[in-house]
């Protein structure tokens, strides 16, 4: 950001000076000449068409256009006592396709962003292994590695909507999710390097940050598809996503994807850490609480139109766009309703369909300009359908906080404005 | 670069300087010592003072903001310092009135002192630990202090840590990594399980815990674990789990005491993790049991030996994940595609009624509407 301002300001002011001088001359010179009819953006020569723009290296690390400055993560300040243990949200309503740009992936920290020089980072494997080992980052990069696209969703995504519609915008209601391509080493290879003992039934990853985040993960999952990742979308992990190393636990709740990963212990029983007892357990209406609710259920949301992305063009052809994902595997189908769930049409899935990754869906409609109650309903390859919010409440009550994957309703009004509502 | 100083000198400095000149040394250091209790959870001052959650405050007058070498400041505070912010009566007054207003992004989790009297007194108290506390020296003290830190940080930048070389070893599939030493494993492996695995030797009483809690924890969690503002509540809430607004605490919700010991030792006090001794953590755990009415005797001593005898009341109320048996999942039926609802659909609730979208309500109104855990 600073880079951009510094390198741009002088150029800009010089150019705007030039422009001012030239425009005055031009008007004088062409006075009396016939003006062409039409859009001046077309009929008049624009600055960017005449003058040279910034050269290479003006932006050594590229940043989005200044006209995209509103596309940022946002937080809800009153949610938490301190920003070091807090969350912000992905601007889903501004994005398309299935990949989230690195700088827009939502953040959730419990002790702030740890600032770690990769040369100072170590990964330890200990517990029920033949040889407890220590790896440097360089060691890890000598293991065979894989590239995989996965969504990551915080279990508390949509958690503020249990009692009813609260926040106007899918960034806030659904923005604790992102989807990137990870490069990393299968956890299985690293565990086998240390030699798993036969009574090793659980692993516990631990972070190097000030919260020293810990979670218990069953060995079957650890050996199945978990990755120890150092890249996202081709470049090093962002500091706020765990630089230099994070765990990837495909399809399971985001809290388990321990960032700043420094240790993995193997044990014969779960540890019942704070984040799997006090937090990330789902309190039911009868006072019982579910624990180890790891999988993220099928879910979808229409990202446009949505409260932060109203319809600006009036009736006629338009694209209803949204995302769907399931911790069980691929999304097989997404249905969209325009009338609050009375009638449904199957949307078109477009782009790669990868297991435990975000899927993009579209429904191309001819809007007649009347009110719509938009809903989307995802179904995964195992036949699990996204339930309604009321079905979830009937089964769980309103105090679960986590795992709210209920169907979202947007009320689109004739003027194109959109509101977060609940329907009968 | 000097935007900060400019903003300050144009606004606050000019506005408050004449006033301060008149009231300089109006504060009472002795009374200030009492006010400073509000700071001690995070700051130490006086002989041998060390950094805690916040930096130690000896010689804070004349100190460039964010300049102690062995303390890790927020970027905001470092920027403020390199922008020219130096601590003196004026700048401390502004900062301590509303820290986050003056240094946006400071990690000092403290709302500010409301009473003018408290401000003056605590500043007078701090002045007794600063040799450069005379207001006249402030301007001249700023320059050399800033220079000093610049050279200091240049020095540290030189000695970049050597990148460790990746070698192979005998054994394993790839021969990558090296064997961890026992001391290394002991340094990091501090986790405790409900069966007591991992508990260190040691003990601590409720009474010891109370002292530790008041000093290190109460600033956020409240004297009785009731939670200050939005900081977490640690006690109470018994029998509220089926109520409309359940309060989930150690006493009302947590299944195992081992989790309390493990978590406090690894992550608390917030911003100064791993600073407590094993005995301290036993004492604090004992005190948290006491605050939750789970032990009654202030002389109660919790130790490795009796730890397993304590059971938390809600242990039995945790169940396995049975989401797949919920009717909407269990059916796995092909869902209805047309005429799925008998009557026209009606809107039953709008976000604007409960609208707590950022920017649309003031914070206090919105708090308590539920949240992220």
XYZ file of N, CA and C in Angstrom, chain A residues 75-82 84-85 87 108 110-111 115 117 119-120 122 124 126 131-136 138-139 142-144 156 159-160 163-168 172 176 189 192-193 204 206 210-212 214 262-263 265 267-275 277-295 297-298 333 335 339-346 373 375 377 382-385 387 391-392 395-396 399 401-403 405 411 413 419-424, chain B residues 72 100 105-107 109 161-169 171-181 184-185 187-195 228-232 240-246 248 253-256 258-259 262-263 266-268 270-271 273-274 314-324 326-330 332-358 361-364 366-373:
720
model
N -14.348 -6.328 9.852
C -14.673 -6.977 11.129
C -15.887 -6.322 11.764
N -16.332 -6.918 12.846
C -17.457 -6.399 13.619
C -16.874 -6.072 14.980
N -16.539 -4.807 15.159
C -15.709 -4.417 16.296
C -16.250 -4.849 17.655
N -17.565 -4.758 17.817
C -18.131 -5.017 19.140
C -18.165 -6.493 19.522
N -17.810 -7.371 18.567
C -17.902 -8.803 18.845
C -16.964 -9.260 19.952
N -15.757 -8.716 19.962
C -14.727 -9.276 20.832
C -14.029 -8.178 21.624
N -13.412 -8.573 22.736
C -12.777 -7.598 23.618
C -11.476 -7.070 23.042
N -10.801 -7.853 22.224
C -9.528 -7.384 21.694
C -9.342 -7.895 20.278
N -6.740 -8.975 19.002
C -5.804 -10.105 18.921
C -6.518 -11.444 19.083
N -7.674 -11.409 19.717
C -8.497 -12.612 19.694
C -9.809 -12.217 19.048
N -11.963 -11.865 14.847
C -12.215 -12.449 13.537
C -12.567 -11.329 12.572
N -8.840 -15.361 11.774
C -9.322 -15.645 13.116
C -8.080 -15.974 13.934
N -6.254 -16.169 17.981
C -6.541 -16.242 19.417
C -5.490 -15.530 20.229
N -4.396 -15.161 19.623
C -3.356 -14.422 20.348
C -2.569 -13.544 19.382
N 4.764 -13.551 14.458
C 5.673 -13.009 13.458
C 6.930 -13.881 13.520
N 10.297 -15.717 11.724
C 11.282 -15.897 10.672
C 11.345 -17.402 10.359
N 13.517 -19.199 9.248
C 14.775 -19.808 9.684
C 14.707 -20.182 11.167
N 13.821 -19.521 11.914
C 13.682 -19.799 13.351
C 12.550 -20.781 13.644
N 10.550 -24.325 13.809
C 10.813 -25.770 13.915
C 9.490 -26.504 14.015
N 8.181 -30.099 15.539
C 8.576 -31.264 16.332
C 7.481 -32.326 16.243
N 6.408 -35.645 18.378
C 6.773 -36.400 19.581
C 5.594 -37.236 20.065
N 11.023 -42.349 16.970
C 12.032 -41.322 17.201
C 11.395 -39.940 17.163
N 11.321 -39.263 18.293
C 10.833 -37.872 18.240
C 11.775 -37.071 17.341
N 11.200 -36.291 16.426
C 12.014 -35.595 15.432
C 11.782 -34.091 15.470
N 12.784 -33.365 14.984
C 12.653 -31.924 14.778
C 12.969 -31.640 13.316
N 12.106 -30.872 12.653
C 12.335 -30.491 11.255
C 12.502 -28.989 11.152
N 13.368 -28.566 10.250
C 13.406 -27.159 9.859
C 12.496 -27.000 8.645
N 13.441 -26.089 5.848
C 14.172 -26.640 4.708
C 14.023 -28.158 4.643
N 14.057 -28.806 5.798
C 13.834 -30.260 5.829
C 12.477 -30.593 5.215
N 11.968 -30.884 1.548
C 12.622 -32.005 0.844
C 11.717 -33.239 0.775
N 10.563 -33.181 1.442
C 9.591 -34.285 1.332
C 8.798 -34.137 0.023
N 8.310 -35.253 -0.527
C 7.392 -35.145 -1.675
C 6.183 -34.299 -1.274
N -17.826 -21.410 13.528
C -18.748 -20.365 14.003
C -19.288 -19.508 12.865
N -22.717 -18.165 12.892
C -23.070 -18.390 14.299
C -23.908 -17.275 14.897
N -23.833 -16.095 14.307
C -24.612 -14.974 14.836
C -26.040 -14.993 14.350
N -30.342 -17.026 16.297
C -31.590 -16.472 16.843
C -32.406 -15.729 15.810
N -31.904 -15.645 14.603
C -32.632 -14.926 13.566
C -31.684 -14.066 12.776
N -32.216 -13.472 11.710
C -31.330 -12.690 10.848
C -30.807 -11.485 11.606
N -29.524 -11.294 11.548
C -28.905 -10.237 12.332
C -28.063 -9.288 11.490
N -27.265 -9.854 10.606
C -26.285 -9.030 9.900
C -26.644 -8.917 8.420
N -26.577 -7.697 7.908
C -26.965 -7.475 6.527
C -25.779 -7.553 5.580
N -20.685 -10.821 6.307
C -20.799 -11.017 7.753
C -21.512 -12.310 8.122
N -16.818 -16.287 7.023
C -15.718 -16.996 7.691
C -15.399 -18.277 6.920
N 3.336 -38.716 5.647
C 4.764 -38.910 5.388
C 5.613 -38.452 6.570
N 5.142 -40.888 9.495
C 5.846 -42.154 9.226
C 7.358 -41.991 9.330
N 7.819 -40.784 9.042
C 9.249 -40.521 9.155
C 9.708 -40.727 10.604
N -2.102 -34.429 18.090
C -2.462 -33.099 18.554
C -1.494 -32.069 17.970
N -0.019 -28.314 17.447
C 0.106 -27.166 18.361
C 0.728 -25.996 17.595
N 0.954 -16.976 20.481
C 0.746 -16.697 21.899
C -0.451 -17.432 22.491
N -1.245 -18.107 21.652
C -2.323 -18.928 22.215
C -1.917 -20.398 22.238
N -0.800 -20.716 21.605
C -0.319 -22.102 21.521
C -1.485 -23.051 21.228
N -4.178 -25.697 20.257
C -4.082 -27.152 20.215
C -5.450 -27.781 19.943
N 3.930 -25.850 15.074
C 5.293 -26.117 15.545
C 5.468 -27.515 16.135
N 4.351 -28.193 16.423
C 4.521 -29.497 17.064
C 3.308 -30.359 16.774
N 1.905 -33.959 18.411
C 2.115 -35.043 19.373
C 1.208 -36.202 19.004
N -0.732 -39.565 20.440
C -1.158 -40.132 21.718
C -2.182 -41.231 21.534
N -2.580 -41.848 22.650
C -3.565 -42.938 22.537
C -4.980 -42.468 22.870
N -5.112 -41.221 23.348
C -6.434 -40.693 23.677
C -6.475 -39.215 23.344
N -7.678 -38.651 23.191
C -7.742 -37.206 22.920
C -7.338 -36.405 24.158
N -6.973 -35.154 23.944
C -6.446 -34.326 25.036
C -7.515 -33.469 25.722
N -8.647 -33.276 25.049
C -9.700 -32.404 25.592
C -9.157 -31.021 25.942
N -8.600 -30.388 24.922
C -8.048 -29.055 25.084
C -9.165 -28.015 25.187
N -8.798 -26.801 25.543
C -9.804 -25.753 25.711
C -10.660 -25.574 24.461
N -10.035 -25.679 23.285
C -10.770 -25.433 22.050
C -11.625 -26.625 21.620
N -13.500 -28.219 24.296
C -14.355 -28.403 25.470
C -15.146 -27.128 25.723
N -14.410 -26.074 26.162
C -15.051 -24.783 26.398
C -15.606 -24.209 25.105
N -14.852 -24.373 24.020
C -15.243 -23.871 22.704
C -15.394 -25.050 21.749
N -16.012 -24.792 20.601
C -16.167 -25.799 19.547
C -16.826 -27.075 20.044
N -17.719 -26.936 21.021
C -18.659 -27.992 21.380
C -20.026 -27.353 21.200
N -21.012 -28.131 20.800
C -22.281 -27.556 20.359
C -23.374 -27.833 21.393
N -23.709 -26.802 22.154
C -24.713 -26.943 23.209
C -26.104 -27.105 22.593
N -26.815 -28.141 23.036
C -28.159 -28.402 22.530
C -29.194 -27.871 23.515
N -30.444 -27.879 23.065
C -31.504 -27.300 23.880
C -31.648 -28.005 25.228
N -31.378 -29.312 25.263
C -31.560 -30.072 26.501
C -30.363 -29.964 27.452
N -29.416 -29.114 27.141
C -28.286 -28.934 28.045
C -27.116 -29.861 27.763
N -27.352 -30.861 26.919
C -26.232 -31.716 26.492
C -25.424 -30.956 25.444
N -24.190 -31.337 25.295
C -23.374 -30.680 24.274
C -22.654 -31.730 23.442
N -22.704 -31.545 22.124
C -21.964 -32.443 21.247
C -20.500 -32.026 21.242
N -19.630 -33.017 21.255
C -18.219 -32.672 21.107
C -17.633 -33.405 19.900
N -16.474 -32.955 19.478
C -15.804 -33.516 18.303
C -16.723 -33.489 17.077
N -17.363 -32.357 16.876
C -18.201 -32.178 15.684
C -17.313 -31.552 14.611
N -16.564 -32.420 13.960
C -15.483 -31.925 13.106
C -15.900 -31.521 11.706
N -16.772 -32.341 11.077
C -17.064 -32.120 9.652
C -17.915 -30.870 9.455
N -20.759 -29.306 7.445
C -21.855 -29.841 6.645
C -22.071 -29.041 5.357
N -22.830 -29.630 4.395
C -23.061 -28.925 3.124
C -23.724 -27.566 3.355
N -25.054 -30.787 -6.472
C -26.143 -30.004 -7.041
C -26.437 -28.825 -6.130
N -29.716 -26.074 -5.732
C -31.013 -25.582 -6.207
C -31.194 -24.155 -5.713
N -38.711 -17.746 -4.720
C -39.943 -17.422 -4.003
C -39.935 -17.966 -2.571
N -38.775 -17.942 -1.956
C -38.697 -18.299 -0.536
C -38.855 -19.789 -0.280
N -38.569 -20.622 -1.263
C -38.545 -22.055 -1.015
C -39.785 -22.804 -1.455
N -40.705 -22.142 -2.190
C -41.880 -22.875 -2.715
C -41.477 -23.676 -3.943
N -40.752 -23.036 -4.820
C -40.336 -23.701 -6.069
C -38.828 -23.552 -6.254
N -38.233 -24.583 -6.802
C -36.768 -24.597 -6.924
C -36.337 -24.893 -8.353
N -35.231 -24.287 -8.749
C -34.607 -24.615 -10.044
C -33.188 -25.050 -9.759
N -32.694 -25.992 -10.514
C -31.314 -26.431 -10.312
C -30.358 -25.465 -11.006
N -37.602 -13.695 -3.044
C -37.036 -14.237 -1.799
C -36.051 -15.318 -2.226
N -33.168 -18.056 -2.253
C -32.559 -19.073 -1.390
C -31.698 -19.995 -2.242
N -29.788 -24.022 -1.970
C -29.783 -25.271 -1.197
C -28.765 -26.213 -1.833
N -22.733 -37.245 -1.287
C -23.234 -38.345 -0.462
C -24.727 -38.204 -0.190
N -25.352 -37.237 -0.848
C -26.790 -37.084 -0.718
C -27.242 -36.277 0.489
N -26.324 -35.631 1.172
C -26.731 -34.762 2.285
C -27.165 -33.407 1.741
N -28.362 -32.961 2.145
C -28.886 -31.673 1.729
C -28.735 -30.645 2.835
N -30.028 -28.163 5.297
C -31.340 -28.035 5.931
C -31.796 -26.577 6.010
N -35.304 -26.161 10.620
C -35.023 -27.585 10.876
C -33.858 -27.723 11.856
N -32.845 -26.885 11.659
C -31.699 -26.942 12.571
C -32.115 -26.534 13.981
N -33.914 -29.214 15.829
C -33.071 -30.317 16.292
C -32.107 -29.892 17.394
N -31.719 -28.608 17.409
C -30.622 -28.205 18.303
C -30.936 -27.068 19.251
N -28.679 -22.285 20.814
C -27.443 -21.949 21.519
C -26.237 -22.775 21.100
N -24.175 -22.127 18.636
C -23.126 -21.259 18.087
C -22.559 -21.814 16.775
N -22.047 -23.046 16.842
C -21.301 -23.600 15.708
C -22.207 -24.342 14.726
N -21.645 -24.611 13.555
C -22.265 -25.474 12.547
C -23.665 -25.041 12.131
N -25.517 -24.310 9.193
C -25.448 -24.373 7.727
C -26.832 -24.228 7.114
N -34.099 -11.062 0.744
C -35.279 -10.413 0.173
C -34.806 -9.350 -0.822
N -35.837 -6.484 -3.263
C -36.993 -5.615 -3.482
C -36.986 -5.055 -4.900
N -32.121 -7.532 1.457
C -32.111 -7.572 2.907
C -32.047 -9.014 3.396
N -31.388 -9.214 4.525
C -31.301 -10.524 5.166
C -32.598 -10.776 5.938
N -33.360 -11.794 5.544
C -34.644 -12.056 6.216
C -34.781 -13.547 6.548
N -35.801 -13.834 7.340
C -36.214 -15.227 7.529
C -37.655 -15.332 7.073
N -38.019 -16.537 6.582
C -39.369 -16.698 6.032
C -40.108 -17.853 6.689
N -41.423 -17.850 6.492
C -42.275 -18.898 7.063
C -42.061 -20.216 6.337
N 8.192 -6.562 22.841
C 7.639 -6.604 21.500
C 6.384 -5.743 21.409
N -6.399 3.959 22.716
C -6.623 3.589 21.313
C -6.983 4.794 20.452
N -4.478 1.264 17.084
C -3.836 -0.024 16.844
C -2.883 -0.434 17.954
N -2.801 0.364 19.031
C -1.955 -0.057 20.153
C -2.523 -1.333 20.743
N -1.645 -2.192 21.212
C -2.161 -3.437 21.781
C -2.385 -3.334 23.279
N -4.490 -3.193 26.031
C -5.909 -3.487 26.190
C -6.428 -2.807 27.447
N 19.867 -14.463 11.988
C 20.181 -15.838 12.372
C 20.590 -16.654 11.158
N 21.569 -17.508 11.344
C 22.033 -18.359 10.253
C 20.929 -19.326 9.875
N 20.709 -19.536 8.609
C 19.703 -20.495 8.164
C 20.228 -21.893 8.465
N 19.443 -22.685 9.226
C 19.943 -24.012 9.568
C 20.076 -24.874 8.316
N 21.081 -25.670 8.332
C 21.323 -26.525 7.173
C 20.500 -27.795 7.332
N 19.887 -28.235 6.255
C 19.100 -29.447 6.290
C 19.984 -30.641 5.954
N 20.184 -31.498 6.936
C 21.016 -32.684 6.707
C 20.161 -33.928 6.814
N 20.681 -35.026 6.313
C 19.924 -36.264 6.467
C 20.519 -37.084 7.604
N 19.736 -38.013 8.112
C 20.188 -38.862 9.220
C 19.925 -40.318 8.843
N 17.935 -43.747 9.281
C 16.623 -44.102 9.786
C 15.538 -43.292 9.120
N 14.284 -43.655 9.419
C 13.150 -43.004 8.779
C 13.068 -43.447 7.327
N 12.083 -42.925 6.617
C 11.902 -43.302 5.225
C 12.818 -42.455 4.348
N 12.859 -41.161 4.672
C 13.652 -40.229 3.863
C 14.958 -39.827 4.559
N 15.052 -40.127 5.846
C 16.217 -39.695 6.603
C 16.231 -38.194 6.830
N 15.035 -37.573 6.836
C 14.962 -36.127 7.038
C 14.688 -35.791 8.498
N 15.078 -34.580 8.904
C 14.894 -34.151 10.287
C 16.014 -34.696 11.149
N 15.953 -34.351 12.435
C 16.939 -34.893 13.378
C 16.194 -35.281 14.653
N 16.814 -36.120 15.467
C 16.155 -36.549 16.700
C 15.993 -35.358 17.638
N 14.822 -35.265 18.266
C 14.596 -34.207 19.255
C 15.278 -34.609 20.552
N 15.863 -33.643 21.265
C 16.456 -33.975 22.563
C 15.360 -34.021 23.624
N 14.313 -30.596 24.657
C 13.458 -29.919 23.671
C 12.014 -30.391 23.804
N 11.845 -31.707 23.911
C 10.486 -32.235 24.049
C 9.864 -31.690 25.334
N 10.457 -28.939 26.821
C 10.169 -27.505 26.730
C 8.836 -27.238 26.049
N 8.502 -28.038 25.083
C 7.260 -27.781 24.328
C 6.103 -28.673 24.752
N 6.392 -29.894 25.163
C 5.297 -30.816 25.489
C 4.802 -30.522 26.906
N 3.846 -29.584 26.994
C 3.337 -29.220 28.329
C 1.853 -29.554 28.434
N 1.350 -30.392 27.527
C -0.091 -30.632 27.559
C -0.480 -31.647 28.626
N -1.708 -31.469 29.114
C -2.225 -32.298 30.204
C -3.504 -32.955 29.723
N -3.665 -34.211 30.058
C -4.898 -34.897 29.673
C -5.785 -35.115 30.895
N -7.086 -35.390 30.647
C -7.992 -35.614 31.777
C -7.514 -36.728 32.725
N -6.768 -37.702 32.219
C -6.288 -38.775 33.100
C -5.051 -38.352 33.893
N -14.574 -8.533 32.824
C -14.715 -7.086 32.699
C -15.090 -6.796 31.250
N -16.147 -6.027 31.044
C -16.558 -5.714 29.674
C -16.785 -6.982 28.883
N -16.108 -7.125 27.740
C -16.309 -8.310 26.909
C -15.254 -9.376 27.125
N -14.369 -9.199 28.117
C -13.386 -10.243 28.395
C -14.107 -11.460 28.971
N -13.542 -12.651 28.769
C -14.277 -13.868 29.136
C -14.626 -13.991 30.631
N -27.428 -22.882 34.017
C -27.992 -21.991 32.996
C -27.963 -22.609 31.599
N -27.468 -23.847 31.493
C -27.229 -24.399 30.153
C -28.505 -24.591 29.341
N -29.641 -24.739 29.995
C -30.882 -24.905 29.243
C -31.657 -23.592 29.162
N -31.078 -22.537 29.719
C -31.775 -21.243 29.663
C -31.569 -20.561 28.321
N -32.307 -19.469 28.111
C -32.227 -18.770 26.842
C -30.822 -18.228 26.602
N -30.190 -17.735 27.652
C -28.829 -17.209 27.526
C -27.894 -17.971 28.449
N -27.455 -19.142 28.038
C -26.581 -19.930 28.912
C -25.251 -19.228 29.152
N -21.518 -20.181 29.872
C -20.648 -21.350 29.880
C -19.313 -21.004 30.541
N -19.795 -25.459 32.653
C -19.741 -26.115 31.339
C -18.549 -27.040 31.124
N -17.352 -26.583 31.514
C -16.147 -27.352 31.162
C -16.208 -28.771 31.738
N -15.825 -29.777 30.934
C -15.878 -31.152 31.449
C -14.706 -31.555 32.351
N -13.518 -30.994 32.116
C -12.343 -31.512 32.841
C -11.487 -30.397 33.431
N -8.354 -30.696 33.994
C -7.033 -30.715 33.340
C -6.942 -29.613 32.287
N -8.086 -29.310 31.662
C -8.106 -28.299 30.610
C -7.779 -26.916 31.183
N -4.004 -26.867 31.832
C -3.308 -26.851 30.537
C -3.418 -25.484 29.871
N -4.632 -24.933 29.837
C -4.853 -23.708 29.077
C -4.213 -22.494 29.751
N -0.530 -22.614 29.141
C -0.045 -22.372 27.789
C -0.375 -20.978 27.255
N -1.477 -20.373 27.727
C -1.955 -19.171 27.030
C -2.246 -17.950 27.905
N -2.188 -18.077 29.215
C -2.527 -16.955 30.090
C -1.331 -16.570 30.960
N -3.068 -13.472 29.111
C -3.168 -13.045 27.723
C -2.119 -11.978 27.435
N -1.262 -12.231 26.490
C -0.213 -11.261 26.170
C 1.077 -11.494 26.929
N 2.055 -15.063 27.895
C 1.912 -16.506 28.087
C 3.218 -17.121 28.585
N 3.105 -18.231 29.248
C 4.250 -19.019 29.743
C 5.067 -18.262 30.798
N -20.133 -30.745 35.022
C -20.793 -30.953 33.726
C -20.183 -32.061 32.880
N -19.257 -32.828 33.459
C -18.522 -33.836 32.677
C -19.430 -34.780 31.901
N -20.537 -35.203 32.536
C -21.387 -36.233 31.927
C -22.241 -35.716 30.777
N -22.279 -34.399 30.599
C -23.224 -33.860 29.620
C -22.672 -33.660 28.218
N -21.505 -34.246 27.956
C -20.964 -34.165 26.594
C -21.252 -35.472 25.864
N -21.720 -35.336 24.629
C -22.100 -36.519 23.855
C -21.370 -36.513 22.509
N -21.408 -37.672 21.848
C -20.730 -37.797 20.546
C -21.515 -37.049 19.468
N -20.850 -36.786 18.374
C -21.463 -36.108 17.229
C -22.525 -37.017 16.619
N -23.795 -36.631 16.744
C -24.858 -37.450 16.138
C -25.681 -36.614 15.156
N -25.002 -35.677 14.507
C -25.730 -34.833 13.551
C -26.395 -35.650 12.440
N -25.705 -36.735 12.031
C -26.239 -37.509 10.895
C -27.599 -38.120 11.210
N -30.014 -36.495 12.821
C -31.064 -35.473 12.828
C -31.991 -35.726 11.645
N -33.315 -35.509 11.828
C -34.276 -35.897 10.786
C -33.919 -35.370 9.392
N -33.471 -34.127 9.311
C -33.218 -33.558 7.978
C -32.045 -34.224 7.270
N -31.105 -34.786 8.031
C -29.993 -35.503 7.391
C -30.323 -36.982 7.219
N -30.947 -37.574 8.255
C -31.184 -39.013 8.259
C -32.023 -39.431 7.060
N -32.237 -38.238 4.027
C -31.511 -38.230 2.750
C -32.481 -38.327 1.583
N -33.692 -37.789 1.758
C -34.710 -37.907 0.723
C -34.479 -36.846 -0.341
N -34.881 -37.152 -1.530
C -34.848 -36.183 -2.628
C -35.770 -35.025 -2.224
N -35.280 -33.809 -2.170
C -36.137 -32.742 -1.659
C -37.158 -32.286 -2.697
N -38.196 -31.661 -2.189
C -39.281 -31.146 -3.024
C -38.760 -30.053 -3.956
N -39.240 -30.026 -5.194
C -38.785 -29.017 -6.162
C -39.875 -28.011 -6.522
N -41.165 -28.393 -6.385
C -42.190 -27.410 -6.751
C -43.394 -27.492 -5.822
N -44.041 -26.364 -5.642
C -45.174 -26.220 -4.713
C -44.848 -26.817 -3.348
N -43.711 -26.465 -2.839
C -43.227 -27.086 -1.609
C -43.869 -26.502 -0.352
N -44.454 -25.343 -0.450
C -45.136 -24.762 0.709
C -46.573 -24.466 0.306
N -47.516 -24.735 1.228
C -48.942 -24.604 0.908
C -49.320 -23.164 0.609
N -48.999 -22.300 1.562
C -49.437 -20.915 1.390
C -48.258 -20.068 0.923
N -48.582 -18.852 0.507
C -47.521 -17.944 0.065
C -46.528 -17.745 1.204
N -45.288 -17.585 0.858
C -44.228 -17.445 1.855
C -44.258 -16.042 2.454
N -44.152 -15.992 3.769
C -44.133 -14.669 4.414
C -42.812 -14.423 5.112
N -42.452 -13.152 5.165
C -41.228 -12.784 5.869
C -41.533 -12.737 7.361
N -40.767 -13.477 8.155
C -41.042 -13.531 9.589
C -40.061 -12.672 10.379
N -38.981 -12.293 9.775
C -37.974 -11.534 10.503
C -37.044 -10.851 9.513
N -36.641 -9.640 9.849
C -35.727 -8.901 8.982
C -34.496 -8.502 9.762
N -33.350 -8.525 9.068
C -32.117 -8.137 9.751
C -32.220 -6.714 10.247
N -33.023 -5.905 9.577
C -33.001 -4.501 9.986
C -33.632 -4.330 11.359
N -34.460 -5.283 11.770
C -35.052 -5.191 13.102
C -33.979 -5.398 14.163
N -33.144 -6.355 13.910
C -32.078 -6.686 14.857
C -30.763 -6.173 14.314
N -30.846 -5.171 13.437
C -29.676 -4.874 12.624
C -28.471 -4.458 13.447
N -27.469 -5.272 13.385
C -26.231 -4.964 14.100
C -25.083 -4.976 13.108
N -25.431 -4.666 11.865
C -24.387 -4.610 10.850
C -23.410 -3.503 11.222
N -22.116 -3.776 11.089
C -21.141 -2.744 11.451
C -21.471 -1.435 10.742
N -25.099 0.691 13.886
C -25.559 0.828 15.262
C -24.381 1.262 16.114
N -24.665 1.812 17.264
C -23.496 2.077 18.094
C -23.152 0.856 18.922
N -21.883 0.734 19.187
C -21.323 -0.492 19.742
C -22.033 -1.017 20.982
N -22.345 -0.114 21.899
C -22.870 -0.573 23.181
C -24.242 -1.205 23.022
N -25.189 -2.785 20.504
C -25.076 -4.051 19.796
C -24.481 -5.162 20.646
N -23.678 -4.810 21.628
C -22.976 -5.850 22.368
C -23.975 -6.746 23.077
N -23.604 -7.998 23.212
C -24.489 -8.929 23.889
C -25.523 -9.516 22.953
N -25.384 -9.274 21.672
C -26.328 -9.839 20.725
C -25.922 -11.246 20.313
N -24.953 -11.787 20.983
C -24.451 -13.106 20.580
C -23.134 -12.878 19.904
N -22.404 -13.925 19.684
C -21.095 -13.653 19.100
C -20.375 -14.863 18.598
N -19.144 -14.624 18.311
C -18.258 -15.654 17.807
C -17.526 -16.210 19.014
N -17.379 -17.512 19.092
C -16.567 -18.017 20.198
C -15.278 -18.579 19.690
